[in-house]
Amino acid sequence: MNPSRKRPPTLVHRLVYGFMRLFFRVTGWRAIGSLPDAPKFVLIFSPHTSYTDNYLLAAVQAHYHFEGYWLAAEKLFKNPLLRGFLLWAGARPVERSSPQNLVEQYIAEFEASDHMILGVAPAGTRKRRDQWKSGFYWIAYGADVPIVCLSIDYATKTMEIGPMIEPSGDIYADMEPIAAFYAGKVGRRPARMTPVRVAEGISIPSYSQRKAS
């Protein structure tokens, strides 16, 4: 049963995910760990350096028998045919010009849902950046749901489910176990890997301060 959408998987979903499970085995990838028994969480994945990661994420969904929503670059949705497929597969477009609205939107969706998994690449792009974007953290904090870590390690061909973090509002303290988990994990294009850290001087955003009061 689909934990994050109201309808059960269709026959087409089952066929696609069956193919992805076969792809997973044939290409030599393996999965380590298991998803938590939690009805709602933010699933972060890193390193994110290549389009290939998207196919591996589909294999992860097939392996763990879940369907979630994945945030993807808005430009991928410009082609009408591709847009239809991406929406069917659970991808959601990200408008990078309004990150605060995005956080508020998904906090509201989590609060309105009994079951929901939201996948986010905190680097925000396949290119190298100085640090991660912090939106994933504030979505989880504002919605009072945990953060679950997923690594994609091309060096060992493993995808691993890591620690579950209950966001406390102290983003720097909470980033420590996250950074420790991703240490040594290698993306498909290592030169594009973004360091696992967030910008200095971040304070609790206004849309999440209600939890701190």
mmCIF file of C-alpha atoms in Angstrom, residues 40-42 68-72 77 87 90-95 98-113 116-120 135-136 138-145 207 210:
data_model
loop_
_atom_site.group_PDB
_atom_site.id
_atom_site.type_symbol
_atom_site.label_atom_id
_atom_site.label_comp_id
_atom_site.label_asym_id
_atom_site.label_seq_id
_atom_site.Cartn_x
_atom_site.Cartn_y
_atom_site.Cartn_z
ATOM 1 C CA LYS A 40 5.682 10.685 7.867
ATOM 2 C CA PHE A 41 9.258 11.857 7.324
ATOM 3 C CA VAL A 42 11.582 13.875 5.110
ATOM 4 C CA GLY A 68 6.886 9.235 -1.969
ATOM 5 C CA TYR A 69 7.144 12.706 -3.397
ATOM 6 C CA TRP A 70 10.506 13.864 -4.737
ATOM 7 C CA LEU A 71 11.366 17.513 -5.243
ATOM 8 C CA ALA A 72 12.882 18.126 -8.697
ATOM 9 C CA PHE A 77 8.717 19.911 -16.139
ATOM 10 C CA LEU A 87 4.046 13.952 -11.833
ATOM 11 C CA GLY A 90 5.711 11.457 -7.680
ATOM 12 C CA ALA A 91 8.109 14.250 -8.636
ATOM 13 C CA ARG A 92 7.193 17.785 -7.610
ATOM 14 C CA PRO A 93 8.601 20.941 -9.271
ATOM 15 C CA VAL A 94 10.700 23.299 -7.163
ATOM 16 C CA GLU A 95 10.452 27.025 -7.772
ATOM 17 C CA SER A 98 10.487 31.299 -3.613
ATOM 18 C CA PRO A 99 12.081 28.874 -1.108
ATOM 19 C CA GLN A 100 10.087 30.210 1.865
ATOM 20 C CA ASN A 101 6.784 29.508 0.119
ATOM 21 C CA LEU A 102 8.028 25.995 -0.672
ATOM 22 C CA VAL A 103 8.793 25.282 2.981
ATOM 23 C CA GLU A 104 5.421 26.605 4.110
ATOM 24 C CA GLN A 105 3.649 24.567 1.427
ATOM 25 C CA TYR A 106 5.169 21.264 2.527
ATOM 26 C CA ILE A 107 4.743 21.975 6.225
ATOM 27 C CA ALA A 108 1.035 22.403 5.465
ATOM 28 C CA GLU A 109 0.956 19.205 3.384
ATOM 29 C CA PHE A 110 2.575 17.182 6.146
ATOM 30 C CA GLU A 111 0.124 18.572 8.694
ATOM 31 C CA ALA A 112 -2.821 17.652 6.453
ATOM 32 C CA SER A 113 -1.582 14.097 5.728
ATOM 33 C CA MET A 116 3.692 11.215 3.657
ATOM 34 C CA ILE A 117 7.291 10.753 2.545
ATOM 35 C CA LEU A 118 9.043 13.722 0.951
ATOM 36 C CA GLY A 119 12.373 13.166 -0.813
ATOM 37 C CA VAL A 120 14.802 16.086 -1.010
ATOM 38 C CA GLY A 135 14.848 24.048 3.464
ATOM 39 C CA PHE A 136 14.651 20.282 4.086
ATOM 40 C CA TRP A 138 12.830 23.601 8.270
ATOM 41 C CA ILE A 139 10.148 21.547 6.533
ATOM 42 C CA ALA A 140 10.811 18.692 8.964
ATOM 43 C CA TYR A 141 11.101 20.994 11.966
ATOM 44 C CA GLY A 142 7.977 22.993 11.152
ATOM 45 C CA ALA A 143 5.933 19.864 10.418
ATOM 46 C CA ASP A 144 7.319 18.015 13.463
ATOM 47 C CA VAL A 145 8.464 15.012 11.418
ATOM 48 C CA TYR A 207 7.391 30.112 9.634
ATOM 49 C CA ARG A 210 5.767 28.791 16.483
#
